[in-house]
Short mmCIF file of C-alpha atoms in Angstrom, two decimals:
data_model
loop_
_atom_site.label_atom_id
_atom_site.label_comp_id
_atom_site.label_asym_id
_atom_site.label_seq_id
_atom_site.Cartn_x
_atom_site.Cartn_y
_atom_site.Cartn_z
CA UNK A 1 77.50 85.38 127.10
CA UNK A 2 79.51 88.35 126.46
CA UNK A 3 81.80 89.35 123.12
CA UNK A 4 84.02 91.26 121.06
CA UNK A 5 83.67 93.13 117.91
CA UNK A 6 82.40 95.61 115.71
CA UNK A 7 78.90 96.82 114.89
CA UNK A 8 76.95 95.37 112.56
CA UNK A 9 75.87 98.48 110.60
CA UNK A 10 79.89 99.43 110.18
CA UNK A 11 81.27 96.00 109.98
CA UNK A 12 85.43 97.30 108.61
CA UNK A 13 85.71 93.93 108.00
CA UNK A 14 83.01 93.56 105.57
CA UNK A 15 83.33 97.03 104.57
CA UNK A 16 86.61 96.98 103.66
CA UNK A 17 85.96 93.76 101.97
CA UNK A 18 82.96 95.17 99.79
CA UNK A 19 84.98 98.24 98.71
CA UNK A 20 87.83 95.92 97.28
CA UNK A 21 84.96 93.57 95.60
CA UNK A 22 84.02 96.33 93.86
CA UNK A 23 87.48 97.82 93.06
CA UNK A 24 88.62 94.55 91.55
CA UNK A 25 85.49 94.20 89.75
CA UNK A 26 85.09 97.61 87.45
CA UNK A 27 88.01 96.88 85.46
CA UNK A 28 87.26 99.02 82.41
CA UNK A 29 86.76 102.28 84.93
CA UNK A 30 89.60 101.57 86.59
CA UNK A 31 91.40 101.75 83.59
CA UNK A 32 89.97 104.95 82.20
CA UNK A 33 90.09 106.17 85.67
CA UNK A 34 93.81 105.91 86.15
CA UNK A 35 94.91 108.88 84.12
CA UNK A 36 92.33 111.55 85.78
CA UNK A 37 93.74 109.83 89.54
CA UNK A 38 97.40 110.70 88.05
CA UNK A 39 95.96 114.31 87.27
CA UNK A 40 94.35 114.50 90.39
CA UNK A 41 97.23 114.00 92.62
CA UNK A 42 95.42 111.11 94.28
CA UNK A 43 98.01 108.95 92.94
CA UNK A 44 101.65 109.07 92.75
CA UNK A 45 103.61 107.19 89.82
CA UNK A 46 106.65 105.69 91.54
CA UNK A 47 108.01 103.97 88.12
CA UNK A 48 108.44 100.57 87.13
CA UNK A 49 103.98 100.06 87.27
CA UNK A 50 104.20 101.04 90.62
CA UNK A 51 102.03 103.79 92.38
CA UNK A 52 101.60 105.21 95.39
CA UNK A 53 98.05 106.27 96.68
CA UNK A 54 97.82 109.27 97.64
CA UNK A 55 94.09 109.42 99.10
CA UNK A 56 93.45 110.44 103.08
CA UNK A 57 90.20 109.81 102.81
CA UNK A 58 90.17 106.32 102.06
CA UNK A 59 91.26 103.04 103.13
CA UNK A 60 93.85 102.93 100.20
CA UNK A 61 96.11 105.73 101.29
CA UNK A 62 99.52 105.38 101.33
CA UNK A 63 99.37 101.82 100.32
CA UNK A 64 101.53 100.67 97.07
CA UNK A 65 100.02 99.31 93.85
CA UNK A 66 101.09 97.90 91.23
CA UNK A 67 100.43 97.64 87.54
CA UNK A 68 99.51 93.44 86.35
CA UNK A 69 99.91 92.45 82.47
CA UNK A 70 96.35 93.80 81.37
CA UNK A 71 96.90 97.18 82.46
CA UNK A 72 95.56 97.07 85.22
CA UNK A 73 96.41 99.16 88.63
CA UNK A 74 95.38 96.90 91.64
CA UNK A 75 96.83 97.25 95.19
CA UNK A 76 99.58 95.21 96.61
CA UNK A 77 98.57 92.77 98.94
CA UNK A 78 102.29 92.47 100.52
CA UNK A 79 101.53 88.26 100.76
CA UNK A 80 104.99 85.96 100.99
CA UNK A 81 104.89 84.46 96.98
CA UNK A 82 108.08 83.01 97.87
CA UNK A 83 107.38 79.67 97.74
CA UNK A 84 104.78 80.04 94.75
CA UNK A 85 101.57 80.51 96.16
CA UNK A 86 100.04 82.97 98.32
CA UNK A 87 100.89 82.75 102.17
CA UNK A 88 97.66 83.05 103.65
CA UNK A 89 94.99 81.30 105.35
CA UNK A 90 91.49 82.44 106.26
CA UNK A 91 87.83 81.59 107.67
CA UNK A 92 86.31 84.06 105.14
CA UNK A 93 87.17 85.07 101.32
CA UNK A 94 89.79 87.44 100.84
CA UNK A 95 89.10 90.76 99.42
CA UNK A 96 91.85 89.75 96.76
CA UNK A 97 90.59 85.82 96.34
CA UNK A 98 94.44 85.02 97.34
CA UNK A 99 95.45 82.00 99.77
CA UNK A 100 93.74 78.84 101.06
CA UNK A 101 89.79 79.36 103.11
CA UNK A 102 88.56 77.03 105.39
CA UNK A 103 85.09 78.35 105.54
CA UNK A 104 84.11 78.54 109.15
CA UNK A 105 87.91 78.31 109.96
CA UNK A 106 89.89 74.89 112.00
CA UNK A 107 91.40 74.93 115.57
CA UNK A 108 93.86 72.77 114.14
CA UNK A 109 97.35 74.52 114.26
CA UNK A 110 98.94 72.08 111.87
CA UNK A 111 96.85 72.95 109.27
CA UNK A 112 96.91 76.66 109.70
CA UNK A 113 100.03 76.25 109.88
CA UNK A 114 100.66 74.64 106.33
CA UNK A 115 97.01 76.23 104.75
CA UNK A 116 98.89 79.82 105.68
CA UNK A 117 102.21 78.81 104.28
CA UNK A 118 103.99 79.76 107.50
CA UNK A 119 105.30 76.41 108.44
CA UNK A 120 108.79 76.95 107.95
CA UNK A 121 111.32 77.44 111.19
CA UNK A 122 113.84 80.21 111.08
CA UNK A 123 117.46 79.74 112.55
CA UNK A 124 120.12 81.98 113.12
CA UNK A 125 123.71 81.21 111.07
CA UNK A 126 126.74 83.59 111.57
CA UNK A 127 127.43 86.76 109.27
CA UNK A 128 130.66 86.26 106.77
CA UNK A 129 132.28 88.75 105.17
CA UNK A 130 135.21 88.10 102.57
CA UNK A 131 138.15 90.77 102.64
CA UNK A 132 140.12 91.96 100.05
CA UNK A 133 143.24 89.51 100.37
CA UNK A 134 140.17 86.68 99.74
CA UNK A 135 140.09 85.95 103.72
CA UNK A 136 136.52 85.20 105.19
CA UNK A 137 135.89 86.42 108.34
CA UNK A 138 132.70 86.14 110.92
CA UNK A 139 131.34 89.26 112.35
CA UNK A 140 131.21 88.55 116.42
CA UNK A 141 128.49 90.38 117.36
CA UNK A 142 125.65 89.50 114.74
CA UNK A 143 124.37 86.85 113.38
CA UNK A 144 121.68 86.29 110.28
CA UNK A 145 117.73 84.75 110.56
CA UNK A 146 117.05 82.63 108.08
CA UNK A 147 113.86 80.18 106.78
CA UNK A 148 114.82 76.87 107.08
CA UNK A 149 112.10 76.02 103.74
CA UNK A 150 114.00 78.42 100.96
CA UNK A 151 116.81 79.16 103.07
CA UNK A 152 116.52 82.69 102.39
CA UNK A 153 118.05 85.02 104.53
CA UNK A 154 115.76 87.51 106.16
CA UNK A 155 117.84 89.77 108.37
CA UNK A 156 120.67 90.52 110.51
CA UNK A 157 120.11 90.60 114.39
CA UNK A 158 122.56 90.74 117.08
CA UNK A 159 123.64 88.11 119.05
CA UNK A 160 121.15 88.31 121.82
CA UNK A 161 118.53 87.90 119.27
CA UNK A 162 116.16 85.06 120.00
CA UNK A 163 113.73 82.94 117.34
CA UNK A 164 110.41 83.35 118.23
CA UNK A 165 108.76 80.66 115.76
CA UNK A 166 106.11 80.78 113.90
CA UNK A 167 104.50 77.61 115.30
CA UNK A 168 104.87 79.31 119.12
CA UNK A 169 102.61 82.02 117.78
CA UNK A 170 99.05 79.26 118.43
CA UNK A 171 100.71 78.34 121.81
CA UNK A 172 101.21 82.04 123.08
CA UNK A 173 97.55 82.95 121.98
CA UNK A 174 96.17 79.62 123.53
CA UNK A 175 97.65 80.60 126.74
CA UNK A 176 96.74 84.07 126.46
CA UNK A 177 92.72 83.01 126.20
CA UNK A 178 93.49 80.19 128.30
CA UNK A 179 91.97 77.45 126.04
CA UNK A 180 93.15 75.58 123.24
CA UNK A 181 89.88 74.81 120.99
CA UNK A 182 90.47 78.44 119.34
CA UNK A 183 89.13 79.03 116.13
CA UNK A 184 91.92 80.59 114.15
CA UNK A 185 91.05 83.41 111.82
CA UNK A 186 93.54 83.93 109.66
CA UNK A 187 97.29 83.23 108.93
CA UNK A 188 100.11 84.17 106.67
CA UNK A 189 103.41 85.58 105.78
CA UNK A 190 104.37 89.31 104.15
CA UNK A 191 107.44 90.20 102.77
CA UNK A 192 108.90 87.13 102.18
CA UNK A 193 108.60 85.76 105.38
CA UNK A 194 110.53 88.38 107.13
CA UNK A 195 106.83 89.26 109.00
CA UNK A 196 104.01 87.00 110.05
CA UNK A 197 101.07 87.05 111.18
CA UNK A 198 98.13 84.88 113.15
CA UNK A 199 94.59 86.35 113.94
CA UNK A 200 92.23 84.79 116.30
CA UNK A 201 88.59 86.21 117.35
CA UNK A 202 88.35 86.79 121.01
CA UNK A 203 86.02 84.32 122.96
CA UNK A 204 83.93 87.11 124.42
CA UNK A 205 81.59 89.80 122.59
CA UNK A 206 79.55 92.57 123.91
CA UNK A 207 76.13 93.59 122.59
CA UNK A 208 75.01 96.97 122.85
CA UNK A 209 71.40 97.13 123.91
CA UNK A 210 70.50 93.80 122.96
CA UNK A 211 66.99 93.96 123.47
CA UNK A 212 67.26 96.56 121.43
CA UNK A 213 69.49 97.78 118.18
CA UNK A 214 71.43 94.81 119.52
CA UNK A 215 74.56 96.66 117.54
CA UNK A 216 78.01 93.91 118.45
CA UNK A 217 81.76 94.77 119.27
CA UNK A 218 83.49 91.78 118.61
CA UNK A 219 87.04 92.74 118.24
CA UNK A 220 89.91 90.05 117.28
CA UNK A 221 93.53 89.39 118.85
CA UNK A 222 96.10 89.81 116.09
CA UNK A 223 99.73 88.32 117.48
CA UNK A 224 102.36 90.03 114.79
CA UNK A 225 106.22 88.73 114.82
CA UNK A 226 108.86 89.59 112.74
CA UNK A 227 112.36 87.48 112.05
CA UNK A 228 114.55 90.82 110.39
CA UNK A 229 114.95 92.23 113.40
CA UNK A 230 113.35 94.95 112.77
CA UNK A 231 110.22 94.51 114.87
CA UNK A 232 110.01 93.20 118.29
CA UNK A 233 106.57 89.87 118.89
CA UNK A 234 103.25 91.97 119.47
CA UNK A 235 100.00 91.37 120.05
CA UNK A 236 97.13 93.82 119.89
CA UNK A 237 93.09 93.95 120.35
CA UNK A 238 91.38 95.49 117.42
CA UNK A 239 88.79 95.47 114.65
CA UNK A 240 90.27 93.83 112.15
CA UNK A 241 90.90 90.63 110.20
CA UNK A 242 94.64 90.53 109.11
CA UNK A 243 94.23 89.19 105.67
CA UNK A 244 97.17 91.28 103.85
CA UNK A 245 99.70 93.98 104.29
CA UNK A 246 96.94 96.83 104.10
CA UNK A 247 94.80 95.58 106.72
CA UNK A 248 97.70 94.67 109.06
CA UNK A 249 98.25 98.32 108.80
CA UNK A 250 94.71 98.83 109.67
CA UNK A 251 94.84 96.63 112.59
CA UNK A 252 97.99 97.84 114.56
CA UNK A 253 96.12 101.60 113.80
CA UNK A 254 93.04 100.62 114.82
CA UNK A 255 94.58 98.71 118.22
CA UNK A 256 92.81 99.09 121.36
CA UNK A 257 95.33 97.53 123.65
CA UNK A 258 98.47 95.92 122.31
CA UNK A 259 101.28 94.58 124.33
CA UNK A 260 104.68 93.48 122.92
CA UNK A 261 107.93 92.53 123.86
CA UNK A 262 111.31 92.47 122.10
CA UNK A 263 113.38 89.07 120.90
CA UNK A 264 115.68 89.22 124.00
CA UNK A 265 115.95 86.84 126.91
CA UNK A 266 112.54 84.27 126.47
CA UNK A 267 110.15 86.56 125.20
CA UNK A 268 107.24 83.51 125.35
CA UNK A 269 107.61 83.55 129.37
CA UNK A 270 105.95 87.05 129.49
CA UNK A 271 102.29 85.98 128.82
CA UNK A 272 101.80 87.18 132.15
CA UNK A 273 102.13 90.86 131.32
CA UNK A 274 99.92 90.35 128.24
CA UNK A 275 97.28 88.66 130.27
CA UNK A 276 97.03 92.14 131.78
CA UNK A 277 96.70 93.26 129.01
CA UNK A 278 94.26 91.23 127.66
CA UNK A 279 92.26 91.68 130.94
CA UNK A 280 92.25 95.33 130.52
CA UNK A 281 90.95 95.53 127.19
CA UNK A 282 87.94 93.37 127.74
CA UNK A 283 87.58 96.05 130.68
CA UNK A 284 87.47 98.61 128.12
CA UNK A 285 84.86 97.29 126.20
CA UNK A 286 82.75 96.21 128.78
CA UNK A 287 82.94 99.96 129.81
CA UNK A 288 82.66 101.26 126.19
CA UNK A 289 79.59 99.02 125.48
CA UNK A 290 77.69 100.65 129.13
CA UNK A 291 79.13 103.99 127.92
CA UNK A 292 77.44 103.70 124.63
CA UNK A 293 74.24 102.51 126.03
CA UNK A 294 74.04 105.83 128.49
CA UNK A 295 74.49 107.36 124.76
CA UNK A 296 71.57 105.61 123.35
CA UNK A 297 69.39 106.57 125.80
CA UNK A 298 70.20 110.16 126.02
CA UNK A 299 67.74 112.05 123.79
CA UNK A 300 69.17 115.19 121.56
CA UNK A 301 68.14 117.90 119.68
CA UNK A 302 69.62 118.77 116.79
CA UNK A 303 70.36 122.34 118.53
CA UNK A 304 72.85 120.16 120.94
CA UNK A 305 74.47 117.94 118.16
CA UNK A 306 75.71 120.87 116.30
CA UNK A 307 77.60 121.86 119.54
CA UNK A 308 79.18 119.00 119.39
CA UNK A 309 80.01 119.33 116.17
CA UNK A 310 81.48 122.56 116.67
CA UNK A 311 83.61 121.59 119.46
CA UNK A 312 85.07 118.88 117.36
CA UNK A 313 85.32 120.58 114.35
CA UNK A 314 85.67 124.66 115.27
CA UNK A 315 83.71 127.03 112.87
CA UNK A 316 85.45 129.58 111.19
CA UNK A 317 86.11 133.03 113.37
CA UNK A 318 84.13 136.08 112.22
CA UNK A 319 87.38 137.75 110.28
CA UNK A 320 87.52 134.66 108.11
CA UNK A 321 86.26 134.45 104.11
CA UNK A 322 82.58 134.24 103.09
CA UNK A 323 84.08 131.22 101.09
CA UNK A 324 85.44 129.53 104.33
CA UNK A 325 82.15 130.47 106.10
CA UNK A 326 80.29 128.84 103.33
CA UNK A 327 82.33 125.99 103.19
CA UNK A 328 81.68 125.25 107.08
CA UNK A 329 77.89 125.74 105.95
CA UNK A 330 77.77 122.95 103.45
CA UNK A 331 79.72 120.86 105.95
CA UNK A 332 77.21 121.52 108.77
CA UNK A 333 74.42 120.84 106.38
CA UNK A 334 75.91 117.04 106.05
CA UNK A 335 77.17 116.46 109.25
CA UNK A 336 72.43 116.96 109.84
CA UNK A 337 72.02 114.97 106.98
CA UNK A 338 74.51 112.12 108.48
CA UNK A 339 72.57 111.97 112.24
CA UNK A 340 69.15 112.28 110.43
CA UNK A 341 70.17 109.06 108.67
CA UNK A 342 71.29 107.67 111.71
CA UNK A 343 68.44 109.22 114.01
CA UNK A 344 65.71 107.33 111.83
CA UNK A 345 67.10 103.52 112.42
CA UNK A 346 68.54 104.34 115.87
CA UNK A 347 66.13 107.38 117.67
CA UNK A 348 67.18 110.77 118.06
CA UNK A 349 69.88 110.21 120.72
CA UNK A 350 73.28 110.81 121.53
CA UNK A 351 74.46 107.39 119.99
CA UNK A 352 73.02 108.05 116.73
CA UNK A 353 75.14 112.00 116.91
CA UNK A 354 78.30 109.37 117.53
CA UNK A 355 77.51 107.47 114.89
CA UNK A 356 77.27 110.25 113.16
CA UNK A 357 80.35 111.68 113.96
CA UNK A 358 82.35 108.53 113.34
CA UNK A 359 80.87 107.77 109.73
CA UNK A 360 82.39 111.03 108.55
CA UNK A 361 85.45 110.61 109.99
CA UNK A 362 85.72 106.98 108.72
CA UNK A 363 84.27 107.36 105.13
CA UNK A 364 83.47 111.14 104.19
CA UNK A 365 86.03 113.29 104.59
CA UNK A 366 88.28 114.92 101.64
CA UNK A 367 90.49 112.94 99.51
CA UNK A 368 92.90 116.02 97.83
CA UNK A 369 95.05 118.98 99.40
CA UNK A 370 93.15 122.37 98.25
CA UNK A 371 94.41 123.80 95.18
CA UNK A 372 95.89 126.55 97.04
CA UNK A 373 98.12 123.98 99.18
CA UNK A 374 101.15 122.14 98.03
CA UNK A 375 100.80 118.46 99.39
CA UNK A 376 103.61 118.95 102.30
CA UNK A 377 101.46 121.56 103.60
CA UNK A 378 98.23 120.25 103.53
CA UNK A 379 99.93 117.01 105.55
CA UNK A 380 101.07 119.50 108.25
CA UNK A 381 97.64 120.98 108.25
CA UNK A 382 96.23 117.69 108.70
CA UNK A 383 99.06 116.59 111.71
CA UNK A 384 97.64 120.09 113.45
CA UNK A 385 94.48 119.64 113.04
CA UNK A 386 94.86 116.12 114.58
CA UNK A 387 93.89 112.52 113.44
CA UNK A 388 90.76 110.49 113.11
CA UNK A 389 90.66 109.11 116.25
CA UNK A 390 91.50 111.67 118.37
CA UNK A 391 88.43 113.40 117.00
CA UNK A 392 86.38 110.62 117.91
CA UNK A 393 87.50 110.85 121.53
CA UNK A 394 86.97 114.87 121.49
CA UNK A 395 83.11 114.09 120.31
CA UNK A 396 82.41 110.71 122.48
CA UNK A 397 83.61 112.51 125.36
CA UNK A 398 81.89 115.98 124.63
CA UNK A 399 78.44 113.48 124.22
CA UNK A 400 79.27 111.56 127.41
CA UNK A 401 78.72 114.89 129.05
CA UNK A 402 74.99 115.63 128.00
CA UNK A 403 74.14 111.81 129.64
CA UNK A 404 71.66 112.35 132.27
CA UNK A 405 73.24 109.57 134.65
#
């Protein structure tokens, strides 16, 4: 049988779950640490014990964190608390031991349903407004969503608006995958309800050279829907467990299909289009997992990896500084030490230079602006330079080339 996810020696999932263990866990450095990060630039105090991280090199940047009653900075996990617990449900631990695990996880909707704390239906009410001579008034063309549990209101739509409830989440994915014995993942609320979420892993998985280094993409279908208005229902393919606010982020990032639709009309009549969808991206990783295996058996010298290298990452021009020069040296000299690592578990091949490749884009690159830069222009250096994964298309392309086929 075939499947869906990611490899086991790079597991984000786990990963990203490790690095928060151990974030939560040092308490004492984190304290002491705090001040130099302030220093540093890497974070950004935003008042009221509330930081912003500013880090592009790791998975924390850009998120928010906050400042508990010991002292401590931890990140902000973005979970609904609106009804006094966290709204979550999940198969595995969370990285921030919030919610209600089912080890192994339930195909029983009900109870992800309650377990997540998304069992509440939203309903639309008409938007009053009081004048000045004390008249109230309702304004035609909008109307306002709110959770039938709290009765909290959670935004103002228009009037062709239509509830998409959290409950019809389970039914749209059970179509999509055309069975109903789905395991579910994870479940839960952010922002007070105003955005939930349900993730599901999909029934297939691929196994690169299983005979072999037997490495598995096993990527999960994350349905995201939003009752502010502010968002339209969406659904995307990617690499990651939705646990929290941070690694919905990752996960709509990460995507490798995604097909949504807005709350207009009967936007659960449309599975056909995301069927498509669906169908495509298990085409795509059927073809990435045969792509990858023409990389794995592809020998290359280290001669032919720099190349690569270089046409992902361009050296500096002969009119440039000794201290640039140098500096594209040292990077060089780990970028060898990165496929060496790789080359001894996996064989000197074109999948191990990926690998490669991907690790520094994912966990080594720099985490402060130079000195010389002010932090604006070290963010338009990075948007020219491009992202992460358009780098990682450059160099699996540029490899695809040296496959004898």
């Amino acid at each position: 049988m075939t499947t869906l996810a990611v490899d086991r020696t790079v597991d984000v999932n786990e990963a990203f779950a490790g690095e928060r263990a151990r974030q939560l866990d040092a308490v004492d450095r984190r304290r002491a640490d705090l001040q130099a990060r302030l220093d540093a630039g890497t974070l950004v105090a935003l008042g009221d014990g509330r930081y912003r991280v500013n880090d592009p090199g790791s998975w924390d940047n850009g998120e928010i964190w906050i400042q508990n009653g010991s002292g401590l900075v931890v990140p902000q996990h973005g979970l609904d608390l609106s009804t006094g617990r966290a709204a979550l449900y999940s198969a595995v631990p969370a990285w921030h031991q919030l919610g209600t695990v089912i080890e192994g996880g339930t195909t029983d909707v009900e109870t992800v349903l309650k377990a997540g704390g998304i069992d509440f239906a939203v309903e639309k009410f008409p938007v009053l407004f009081r004048t000045p001579d004390g008249q109230l008034h309702e304004l035609d063309d909008q109307r306002v969503t709110v959770r039938r549990d709290t009765n909290a209101g959670l935004g103002v739509v228009g009037n062709r608006y239509e509830v998409v409830q959290n409950r019809d989440i389970f039914a749209f994915l059970q179509a999509l995958v055309g069975r109903d014995d789905v395991i579910w993942e994870t479940a839960g609320a952010l922002r007070g309800g105003r955005r939930v979420f349900v993730t599901m892993r999909l029934p297939d998985t691929i196994v690169i050279d299983p005979a072999g280094i037997a490495d598995v993409v096993a990527p999960f279908l994350a349905a995201f829907n939003s009752h502010d208005g502010l968002t339209g229902y969406e659904t995307v393919v990617t690499p990651w467990r939705v646990l929290c606010g941070n690694t919905e982020r990752f996960a709509l990032r990460d995507a490798k299909a995604r097909w949504s639709t807005p709350h207009v009309g009967d936007p659960l009549l449309r599975i056909r289009q995301a069927e498509q969808t669906l169908r495509l991206s298990r085409s795509y990783y059927e073809s990435y997992a045969a792509e990858q295996e023409m990389l794995l058996r592809t020998e290359l010298a280290i001669d032919a990896y720099l190349e690569v290298v270089a046409d992902v990452w361009a050296p500096p021009g002969e009119d440039e500084s000794d201290r640039a020069k140098g500096s594209y040296r040292r990077f060089t000299d780990q970028m060898v030490h990165r496929f060496e690592a790789n080359a001894d578990k996996l064989g000197r091949n074109a999948y191990a230079a990926e690998r490669a490749i991907t690790e520094h884009l994912d966990w080594g690159r720099g985490v402060r602006p130079p000195k010389s830069m002010t932090e604006q222009a070290w963010r338009a250096t990075q948007a020219l330079e491009g992202d992460q994964d358009g780098r990682k298309t450059t160099a699996h392309r540029r490899l695809l080339t040296l496959v004898r086929r």
